[in-house]
XYZ file of N, CA and C in Angstrom:
735
model
N 113.512 231.962 80.880
C 113.191 231.861 82.619
C 111.775 231.003 82.965
N 111.414 230.170 84.019
C 110.665 229.443 84.204
C 109.753 230.553 85.568
N 109.195 231.353 84.857
C 108.311 232.730 85.626
C 107.146 232.070 86.080
N 107.014 231.987 87.390
C 105.679 231.133 87.949
C 104.842 232.164 88.064
N 103.306 232.034 87.748
C 102.237 232.998 87.510
C 101.288 231.913 88.813
N 101.311 230.873 89.101
C 100.767 230.032 89.972
C 101.591 229.498 91.002
N 100.947 229.176 92.357
C 101.576 228.987 93.275
C 101.514 227.377 92.998
N 102.300 226.390 93.624
C 102.135 225.218 93.881
C 101.271 224.750 94.951
N 100.607 223.654 95.276
C 100.077 223.351 96.667
C 100.740 223.068 97.490
N 100.360 223.410 98.510
C 100.904 222.630 99.726
C 101.047 221.662 100.238
N 102.483 221.434 100.452
C 103.112 220.109 100.224
C 103.806 219.094 98.596
N 103.704 220.086 97.996
C 103.966 220.064 96.653
C 105.668 220.307 96.364
N 105.841 221.489 97.179
C 107.031 222.603 96.989
C 108.353 221.574 96.752
N 108.884 221.834 95.864
C 110.148 221.650 95.684
C 111.440 222.311 95.386
N 112.457 222.536 96.541
C 113.491 223.365 96.837
C 114.761 222.789 96.205
N 115.762 223.398 95.369
C 116.778 222.789 95.182
C 118.380 223.531 95.694
N 118.847 222.993 95.396
C 120.043 223.719 95.801
C 121.694 222.874 94.763
N 122.168 224.049 94.071
C 123.223 223.358 93.290
C 125.156 223.639 93.251
N 125.478 223.117 93.875
C 126.502 223.579 93.978
C 128.169 222.713 93.774
N 129.382 223.384 93.430
C 130.400 222.812 93.266
C 130.740 222.652 94.543
N 132.076 222.009 94.287
C 132.953 220.966 95.496
C 133.740 222.094 95.909
N 133.192 222.814 96.847
C 134.529 223.237 98.014
C 134.171 223.771 98.604
N 135.062 223.905 99.817
C 134.941 223.743 100.995
C 133.906 225.193 101.575
N 133.874 226.173 101.279
C 132.767 226.905 101.436
C 130.867 226.556 101.808
N 131.226 225.994 100.367
C 129.933 224.851 99.889
C 129.706 224.151 101.065
N 130.603 223.380 100.719
C 130.356 221.913 102.088
C 129.673 222.371 103.570
N 130.958 223.494 103.990
C 130.598 224.090 105.511
C 129.102 224.486 105.364
N 128.676 224.969 104.582
C 127.334 225.870 104.659
C 126.068 224.624 104.289
N 126.509 223.492 103.464
C 125.646 222.476 103.308
C 125.434 221.995 104.185
N 126.513 221.339 105.106
C 125.799 220.622 106.088
C 125.457 221.483 107.120
N 125.557 222.794 107.537
C 124.750 223.752 108.603
C 123.313 223.149 108.069
N 123.040 223.362 106.613
C 121.756 223.348 106.437
C 120.934 222.037 107.092
N 121.517 220.684 106.587
C 121.147 220.191 106.655
C 121.011 219.584 107.756
N 121.630 220.055 108.922
C 121.820 219.786 110.436
C 120.658 220.289 110.861
N 120.390 221.708 110.269
C 118.772 222.247 110.681
C 117.725 221.636 109.861
N 117.725 221.411 109.318
C 116.748 220.765 108.774
C 116.230 219.362 108.998
N 117.634 218.948 109.802
C 116.983 217.306 110.395
C 116.436 217.966 112.061
N 117.165 218.955 112.465
C 116.596 219.528 114.045
C 115.080 219.861 114.002
N 115.072 220.352 112.752
C 113.261 221.162 112.738
C 112.626 220.125 112.013
N 113.089 219.220 111.416
C 112.086 218.469 110.205
C 110.976 219.582 109.572
N 112.152 220.602 108.723
C 110.902 221.800 107.915
C 110.184 220.619 107.122
N 111.323 219.979 106.216
C 110.950 219.403 105.181
C 109.362 218.599 105.139
N 109.832 217.899 106.151
C 109.071 216.285 106.253
C 107.698 216.902 106.901
N 107.708 218.087 107.514
C 106.118 218.552 108.729
C 105.527 219.167 107.139
N 106.225 219.500 106.247
C 105.675 220.137 105.431
C 105.481 219.537 103.773
N 106.075 218.138 104.149
C 105.620 217.531 102.721
C 106.093 217.793 101.316
N 107.715 218.427 101.763
C 108.463 219.447 100.415
C 109.668 218.592 100.523
N 110.291 218.517 99.206
C 111.466 218.047 99.169
C 112.812 218.617 98.871
N 113.797 218.480 99.100
C 114.794 219.112 98.905
C 115.779 218.485 98.127
N 115.982 219.103 96.874
C 117.037 218.236 95.800
C 118.133 219.035 95.572
N 119.446 217.862 95.583
C 120.552 218.426 96.020
C 121.426 218.084 94.188
N 122.295 219.163 94.090
C 122.612 218.408 92.479
C 124.275 219.525 92.852
N 124.726 218.552 91.576
C 126.160 219.230 91.923
C 127.253 218.185 91.951
N 128.386 218.456 91.527
C 129.365 217.856 91.780
C 129.796 217.671 93.333
N 129.776 218.767 94.322
C 129.764 218.483 95.604
C 129.383 217.284 96.235
N 127.715 217.402 95.562
C 126.938 216.050 96.172
C 127.381 215.115 95.559
N 127.486 214.845 94.015
C 127.992 213.763 93.340
C 129.389 212.963 94.392
N 130.561 213.860 94.174
C 131.553 213.748 95.180
C 130.899 212.999 96.940
N 130.404 213.447 97.256
C 130.117 213.065 98.517
C 128.796 211.794 98.455
N 128.330 211.277 97.125
C 127.692 210.299 97.150
C 128.609 209.107 97.204
N 130.007 209.418 96.016
C 130.406 208.378 96.026
C 131.368 208.025 96.853
N 131.807 209.043 97.748
C 132.457 208.307 98.952
C 131.583 208.500 100.112
N 130.516 208.383 100.229
C 129.540 207.757 101.576
C 129.658 209.357 102.609
N 129.925 210.335 102.139
C 129.941 211.224 103.036
C 128.481 212.171 103.371
N 126.924 211.413 102.524
C 125.981 212.129 102.926
C 125.004 211.119 103.123
N 125.269 209.876 103.553
C 124.657 208.530 104.338
C 123.336 208.892 104.493
N 123.224 209.580 105.850
C 122.291 210.054 106.738
C 121.996 211.174 106.730
N 121.281 211.486 105.135
C 120.345 213.416 105.173
C 118.739 213.003 105.617
N 118.237 214.452 106.495
C 117.255 214.334 106.839
C 115.987 213.730 105.436
N 114.701 213.226 106.039
C 113.746 213.339 105.130
C 113.541 214.130 104.574
N 112.971 213.991 103.048
C 112.476 214.560 102.400
C 113.959 215.612 101.388
N 115.227 214.986 101.845
C 116.334 215.508 100.769
C 116.497 214.246 99.801
N 116.756 214.740 98.852
C 117.240 213.981 97.829
C 118.348 214.113 96.899
N 119.565 212.988 97.069
C 120.830 213.294 96.356
C 120.962 213.247 94.806
N 121.000 214.168 94.406
C 120.867 214.297 92.566
C 122.116 213.846 91.964
N 123.234 214.743 92.627
C 124.504 214.898 92.043
C 124.702 215.562 90.637
N 124.854 214.801 89.377
C 125.686 215.320 88.781
C 124.228 215.454 87.740
N 123.658 216.263 86.846
C 122.749 216.329 86.774
C 123.338 217.167 84.606
N 122.508 216.082 83.966
C 123.135 216.276 82.471
C 122.379 217.891 81.424
N 121.386 218.344 82.266
C 120.891 219.614 81.642
C 120.283 220.415 83.398
N 121.448 221.880 83.322
C 120.721 222.161 84.550
C 119.738 223.357 84.347
N 119.770 223.430 83.251
C 117.874 224.031 83.198
C 117.156 223.557 83.485
N 116.968 222.132 83.072
C 116.431 221.111 83.022
C 115.952 220.886 84.812
N 117.286 220.595 85.720
C 117.121 220.961 86.806
C 116.447 222.388 87.243
N 116.876 223.493 87.275
C 116.097 224.227 88.244
C 114.352 224.657 87.333
N 114.329 224.211 86.207
C 112.741 225.020 85.770
C 111.755 223.155 86.385
N 112.872 222.438 87.482
C 111.552 221.245 88.072
C 111.530 221.655 89.389
N 112.293 222.771 89.638
C 112.213 223.907 91.039
C 110.999 224.693 91.313
N 110.528 224.553 92.469
C 109.530 225.940 92.727
C 110.400 227.159 93.670
N 111.807 226.700 94.054
C 112.687 227.644 94.943
C 113.818 227.102 94.948
N 115.031 228.048 94.546
C 116.159 227.547 94.957
C 116.535 228.615 96.338
N 117.527 227.640 97.215
C 118.040 227.991 98.039
C 119.489 227.868 98.294
N 120.073 229.022 98.742
C 121.191 229.454 98.991
C 121.788 229.388 100.748
N 122.434 228.288 100.868
C 122.473 228.650 102.435
C 124.188 228.823 102.577
N 124.464 229.493 101.732
C 125.903 230.018 101.972
C 125.988 230.931 103.580
N 127.169 230.384 104.057
C 127.834 231.028 105.156
C 128.896 231.496 105.756
N 129.836 231.384 104.393
C 131.059 231.807 104.233
C 131.570 231.581 103.085
N 132.458 232.993 102.258
C 132.526 232.887 101.195
C 133.118 234.472 101.008
N 133.070 234.543 99.868
C 133.651 235.848 99.200
C 133.170 235.833 98.058
N 133.081 237.235 97.355
C 133.226 237.373 96.370
C 131.392 237.453 95.723
N 131.312 237.334 94.307
C 129.664 237.045 94.095
C 129.070 235.966 93.870
N 127.903 235.108 94.390
C 127.724 234.347 94.502
C 127.082 233.262 93.123
N 127.296 232.675 92.547
C 126.667 232.670 90.965
C 125.685 231.586 91.699
N 125.134 230.887 92.264
C 124.031 229.942 92.493
C 122.842 231.507 92.795
N 123.151 232.295 93.152
C 122.226 233.380 93.738
C 121.940 234.289 92.269
N 122.845 234.205 91.251
C 122.546 235.120 90.281
C 121.372 233.939 89.037
N 122.171 232.910 88.954
C 121.658 231.722 88.288
C 120.018 232.120 88.601
N 119.502 231.869 89.927
C 118.410 231.908 90.051
C 117.614 233.200 90.109
N 118.381 234.391 89.940
C 117.497 235.473 89.879
C 117.406 235.625 88.364
N 118.254 235.061 87.581
C 117.579 235.553 85.970
C 117.255 234.662 85.203
N 116.719 233.250 86.195
C 115.660 232.437 85.427
C 114.493 232.376 86.700
N 114.088 233.452 87.229
C 112.730 234.302 87.677
C 112.355 233.358 88.421
N 113.134 231.956 89.302
C 113.095 231.430 90.499
C 112.996 232.526 91.447
N 111.776 231.889 92.469
C 112.064 232.001 93.823
C 113.344 231.841 94.193
N 114.114 232.781 95.282
C 114.917 232.483 95.933
C 114.907 232.654 97.639
N 115.473 231.959 98.464
C 115.674 231.771 99.743
C 117.084 232.178 99.638
N 117.534 233.113 100.522
C 119.371 232.944 100.993
C 119.660 233.541 102.217
N 120.521 233.158 102.506
C 121.424 234.151 103.494
C 121.651 235.563 103.652
N 122.008 236.536 104.156
C 123.014 237.328 103.709
C 124.528 237.713 102.773
N 125.268 236.632 103.309
C 125.927 236.364 102.390
C 125.750 235.730 101.469
N 125.079 234.906 100.692
C 124.498 234.381 99.425
C 124.184 235.616 98.300
N 123.724 236.591 99.091
C 123.358 237.713 98.021
C 124.268 239.188 98.307
N 125.607 238.964 98.966
C 126.256 240.211 98.784
C 126.906 240.076 97.639
N 126.309 241.982 97.667
C 126.324 242.440 96.040
C 125.279 242.260 95.336
N 124.418 241.761 95.872
C 122.895 241.740 94.703
C 121.772 243.184 96.043
N 121.261 243.539 94.959
C 119.926 244.423 95.959
C 119.011 243.564 96.215
N 118.869 243.840 98.134
C 118.116 243.264 98.642
C 116.475 244.189 98.538
N 115.997 242.772 98.133
C 114.184 243.702 98.378
C 113.364 242.818 98.812
N 113.669 242.171 99.755
C 112.872 241.245 100.895
C 113.783 240.574 101.864
N 113.643 240.499 103.069
C 113.946 239.616 103.996
C 114.251 238.200 103.840
N 113.520 237.587 102.651
C 113.655 235.789 102.380
C 115.022 235.999 101.605
N 116.084 237.238 101.291
C 116.968 237.196 100.559
C 118.431 237.738 101.250
N 117.770 237.624 103.072
C 118.428 238.264 103.565
C 118.763 237.538 105.064
N 118.487 236.417 105.078
C 118.315 235.832 106.477
C 119.574 236.097 107.183
N 119.834 236.248 108.468
C 120.910 236.478 109.290
C 121.681 235.332 109.449
N 120.956 233.992 109.634
C 121.741 232.688 110.036
C 120.657 231.082 109.208
N 121.277 230.566 109.685
C 120.674 228.740 109.386
C 119.646 229.087 109.931
N 119.550 228.798 111.368
C 118.076 228.700 111.857
C 117.137 229.756 111.487
N 117.459 231.194 110.779
C 116.878 231.714 110.519
C 116.267 231.634 109.259
N 117.370 231.029 108.140
C 117.188 230.505 106.881
C 115.966 228.948 106.823
N 116.274 228.750 107.859
C 115.008 226.860 108.388
C 113.469 227.203 108.490
N 113.850 228.662 109.507
C 112.376 229.171 109.478
C 111.808 229.763 108.318
N 112.605 230.624 107.803
C 111.966 231.520 106.813
C 111.480 230.139 105.305
N 112.106 229.092 105.313
C 111.596 228.215 104.750
C 110.018 227.489 105.010
N 110.090 227.125 106.326
C 108.689 226.744 107.047
C 107.495 227.831 106.549
N 108.124 229.000 106.541
C 107.176 230.155 106.379
C 106.744 229.779 104.679
N 107.831 229.661 103.943
C 107.175 229.798 102.873
C 106.599 228.545 102.157
N 106.682 227.203 102.966
C 106.364 225.944 102.548
C 104.881 225.979 103.460
N 104.584 227.146 104.520
C 102.935 226.745 105.153
C 102.240 227.574 104.364
N 102.499 228.918 103.192
C 102.343 229.995 102.201
C 102.756 229.841 101.082
N 102.270 228.990 100.308
C 103.403 228.478 99.088
C 103.176 230.058 98.192
N 101.826 230.941 98.484
C 101.746 232.059 97.974
C 102.805 232.914 97.561
N 103.464 232.970 98.808
C 104.859 233.638 99.118
C 105.276 233.289 97.287
N 105.637 232.396 97.398
C 106.557 231.939 96.129
C 106.151 232.659 94.570
N 105.007 233.312 94.470
C 104.702 234.182 93.470
C 105.054 235.509 93.550
N 105.336 235.766 94.921
C 105.633 236.872 94.925
C 107.485 237.360 95.249
N 108.076 236.279 95.300
C 109.419 236.186 95.263
C 110.036 236.100 93.821
N 109.303 235.385 93.205
C 109.262 234.805 91.336
C 109.509 236.461 91.372
N 108.719 237.608 90.999
C 108.363 238.718 90.617
C 109.781 239.468 91.303
N 110.064 239.087 92.644
C 110.942 239.928 93.176
C 112.389 239.723 92.513
N 112.100 238.014 92.223
C 113.599 237.914 91.264
C 113.793 238.370 90.319
N 112.756 238.584 89.606
C 113.264 239.246 88.111
C 113.324 240.757 88.327
N 113.056 241.266 89.358
C 112.693 242.570 89.478
C 114.562 243.060 89.862
N 114.756 241.770 90.896
C 116.613 242.183 91.221
C 117.071 241.788 90.074
N 116.601 241.079 89.095
C 118.048 240.490 88.616
C 118.647 241.917 87.243
N 116.783 242.192 86.920
C 117.103 243.696 85.866
C 117.969 244.569 86.912
N 117.986 244.914 87.908
C 118.565 246.049 88.659
C 119.821 245.360 88.594
N 120.293 244.149 88.828
C 121.674 243.977 89.157
C 122.521 244.075 87.388
N 121.487 243.362 86.722
C 121.638 244.044 85.447
C 122.344 245.399 84.619
N 121.578 246.032 85.150
C 121.859 247.682 84.975
C 122.988 247.935 85.501
N 123.255 247.702 86.863
C 124.214 248.418 87.689
C 125.442 247.629 87.015
N 125.616 246.766 86.786
C 126.513 245.887 86.022
C 127.239 246.167 84.705
N 125.895 246.828 83.569
C 125.669 247.218 82.209
C 126.785 248.840 82.542
N 126.334 249.682 84.051
C 126.841 250.753 84.202
C 128.688 250.663 84.445
N 128.851 249.573 85.133
C 130.448 249.541 85.218
C 131.017 249.272 84.473
N 130.509 247.954 83.223
C 131.060 247.572 82.104
C 131.335 248.945 80.984
N 130.025 249.698 80.701
C 130.372 250.859 80.447
C 131.681 251.953 80.693
N 131.703 252.365 82.468
C 132.839 253.383 82.625
C 133.996 252.383 82.663
N 134.198 251.167 82.796
C 135.607 250.453 82.635
C 135.848 250.249 81.263
N 135.001 250.196 80.079
C 135.586 249.920 78.612
C 135.230 251.346 77.783
N 135.162 252.649 78.669
C 135.379 253.731 77.862
C 136.662 254.067 77.556
N 136.711 255.179 76.381
C 138.368 255.402 76.422
C 138.945 256.263 77.527
N 138.118 256.794 78.749
C 138.678 257.522 79.631
C 139.492 256.285 80.702
N 138.934 254.996 80.950
C 140.003 254.288 81.343
C 141.056 253.969 81.030
N 141.414 253.878 79.419
C 142.477 253.829 79.079
C 143.514 254.898 79.204
N 142.819 255.827 79.254
C 144.201 256.978 79.497
C 144.231 256.824 81.128
N 143.473 256.665 81.730
C 143.632 256.352 83.397
C 144.969 255.971 83.353
N 145.239 254.548 82.359
C 145.747 253.337 82.293
C 147.043 254.198 82.335
N 147.291 254.799 81.548
C 148.517 255.110 80.297
C 148.991 256.332 81.618
N 148.032 256.869 82.457
C 148.187 258.698 83.193
C 148.680 257.736 85.203
N 148.609 256.281 84.952
C 149.016 255.672 85.926
C 147.685 255.852 87.325
N 146.337 256.164 86.615
C 145.202 256.545 87.706
C 143.944 255.390 87.433
N 144.700 254.389 87.355
C 143.540 253.524 86.922
C 142.578 252.740 88.148
N 143.306 252.977 89.415
C 143.056 252.589 90.236
C 142.116 253.742 90.765
N 142.181 255.043 90.713
C 141.360 256.112 91.097
C 139.985 256.524 89.903
N 140.414 256.001 88.964
C 138.977 256.573 88.132
C 138.630 255.017 88.145
N 138.579 253.173 88.716
C 137.943 252.380 88.800
C 137.059 252.908 90.498
N 137.833 253.273 91.595
C 137.010 253.876 92.251
C 135.860 254.853 92.575
N 136.191 255.678 91.228
C 135.713 257.338 91.469
C 134.173 256.732 90.479
N 134.314 255.610 89.455
C 133.407 255.342 88.131
C 132.380 254.255 88.487
N 132.797 253.102 89.284
C 132.351 252.065 89.882
C 131.813 251.727 91.156
N 131.280 251.031 90.900
C 130.408 250.747 92.394
C 129.908 249.193 92.713
N 129.545 249.149 93.924
C 129.110 247.455 94.120
C 127.797 247.807 93.271
N 127.802 246.038 93.067
C 126.274 246.082 91.951
C 124.653 246.131 92.670
N 125.155 246.143 94.069
C 123.702 246.435 94.572
C 123.332 247.803 94.604
N 124.074 248.819 94.519
C 123.882 250.459 94.327
C 122.799 250.477 93.272
N 121.623 250.792 93.625
C 120.627 251.356 92.887
C 120.106 252.540 92.920
N 121.418 253.655 92.894
C 121.012 254.667 92.105
C 121.899 255.401 90.591
N 120.692 254.842 89.953
C 120.997 254.798 88.823
C 120.881 256.499 87.833
N 119.992 257.439 88.602
C 120.267 258.475 88.234
C 119.747 258.654 86.785
N 118.796 257.529 86.723
C 118.480 257.345 84.982
C 119.182 257.300 83.997
N 120.285 256.741 84.733
C 120.770 256.149 83.027
C 120.649 255.118 82.428
N 120.133 254.979 81.034
C 119.894 253.764 80.770
C 121.228 253.234 79.710
N 121.508 252.212 79.545
C 122.564 251.313 78.902
C 121.996 249.643 78.639
N 122.976 249.752 77.748
C 123.013 248.315 77.094
C 124.200 247.816 76.760
N 124.236 246.500 77.034
C 125.353 245.840 76.450
C 126.152 246.464 74.760
N 125.138 246.855 74.576
C 125.531 247.191 73.105
C 126.495 248.137 72.467
N 126.170 249.240 74.001
C 126.872 250.359 73.962
C 128.298 250.248 72.668
N 128.421 251.560 72.359
C 129.730 251.701 71.707
C 131.455 251.603 72.246
N 130.957 252.250 73.512
C 131.948 252.369 74.524
C 132.414 251.178 74.550
N 131.513 249.819 74.505
C 132.617 248.812 74.969
C 133.105 248.025 74.485
N 133.247 248.171 72.931
C 134.000 247.349 72.229
C 135.842 248.084 72.261
N 135.850 249.109 73.212
C 137.736 249.867 73.115
C 138.705 248.500 73.738
N 139.233 248.862 73.380
C 140.648 247.499 73.280
C 141.493 247.788 74.445
N 140.397 247.899 76.073
C 141.575 248.034 76.797
C 141.351 246.903 77.854
N 141.154 245.693 77.006
C 141.104 244.286 78.067
C 142.058 244.216 79.153
N 143.380 244.036 78.511
C 144.792 243.803 79.183
C 144.628 244.899 80.304
N 144.353 246.437 80.429
C 144.694 247.136 81.356
C 143.907 247.058 81.939
N 142.423 246.406 82.339
C 141.866 246.500 83.665
C 141.734 244.976 84.053
N 142.181 245.173 85.099
C 142.386 243.738 85.979
C 140.836 242.827 86.455
N 139.847 243.783 86.553
C 138.897 243.491 87.851
C 137.911 244.593 86.743
N 137.078 243.530 86.442
C 135.753 244.119 85.738
C 134.890 244.811 86.790
N 134.296 244.071 87.637
C 133.400 244.887 88.310
C 133.771 244.299 89.800
N 133.037 245.583 90.733
C 133.273 245.242 91.829
C 132.355 244.794 92.736
N 131.824 243.435 93.142
C 130.879 242.449 93.319
C 130.457 243.140 94.872
N 131.376 243.337 95.423
C 130.861 243.748 96.952
C 131.784 244.886 97.157
N 131.151 245.414 98.451
C 131.844 246.641 98.893
C 132.919 246.596 99.966
N 133.658 245.577 99.557
C 134.975 245.352 100.582
C 136.233 244.503 99.531
N 136.034 245.923 98.513
C 137.335 245.521 98.457
C 137.544 244.589 96.631
N 138.227 244.577 95.577
C 137.732 243.827 94.598
C 138.453 242.298 94.792
N 137.335 241.569 94.031
C 137.346 239.736 94.440
C 137.055 239.085 93.278
N 137.620 238.340 93.195
C 137.663 237.314 91.289
C 137.235 236.123 91.827
N 137.064 236.063 93.018
C 136.594 234.541 93.689
C 134.500 234.724 93.625
N 134.402 233.342 92.611
C 133.200 233.776 92.325
C 132.548 232.150 92.373
N 133.188 231.773 93.417
C 132.236 230.168 93.950
C 131.252 230.959 94.252
């Protein structure tokens, strides 16, 4: 992970967004670009926003992003996603609609990169800073301007990313341990699997660890009950969902 210990100088901040081609990402990106154009937030601070992924590649080929705001660069497909992330000072997630866990958010946190996101973009993730829970796109753009004005915030956000990912990973491991425990198999045989899942797992944003220490090497995870369990985790407290976009 590119853990940052020094902030970039003002006027040199590189922001990035990588996304797959789906309607949720398109609607969210369109809203972000409209607000960036309205506020001129990138140009005012000499920053740039790199857009990557097949959402951008297909838009480039179809001429769907001909009039982007100043400071926005259309990257499209990248050969090395790690290299793309390593070039960034900040990952932005403008998601305003969608369900399930947002992989782009987890990727940023796992790499220790500062993250700026809407509240929908961090559903199911522990929230430890307002920069991870902007209520709408105007607030997201305003927060971006705040960061660009004071890049020292990036150092704090990098530390938050590492902390939040560790907390998220602990909750994930706790859920996995419960779901691959022999009791899960017994619950399935007794037709009580739904009840078992409801009482032994929780949202990944739940920080009530109760002193539990877990590792993915726990022997309980080797139990072969995969076919009986349809959902591995409950990423958001709104029912089980397999949408990972």
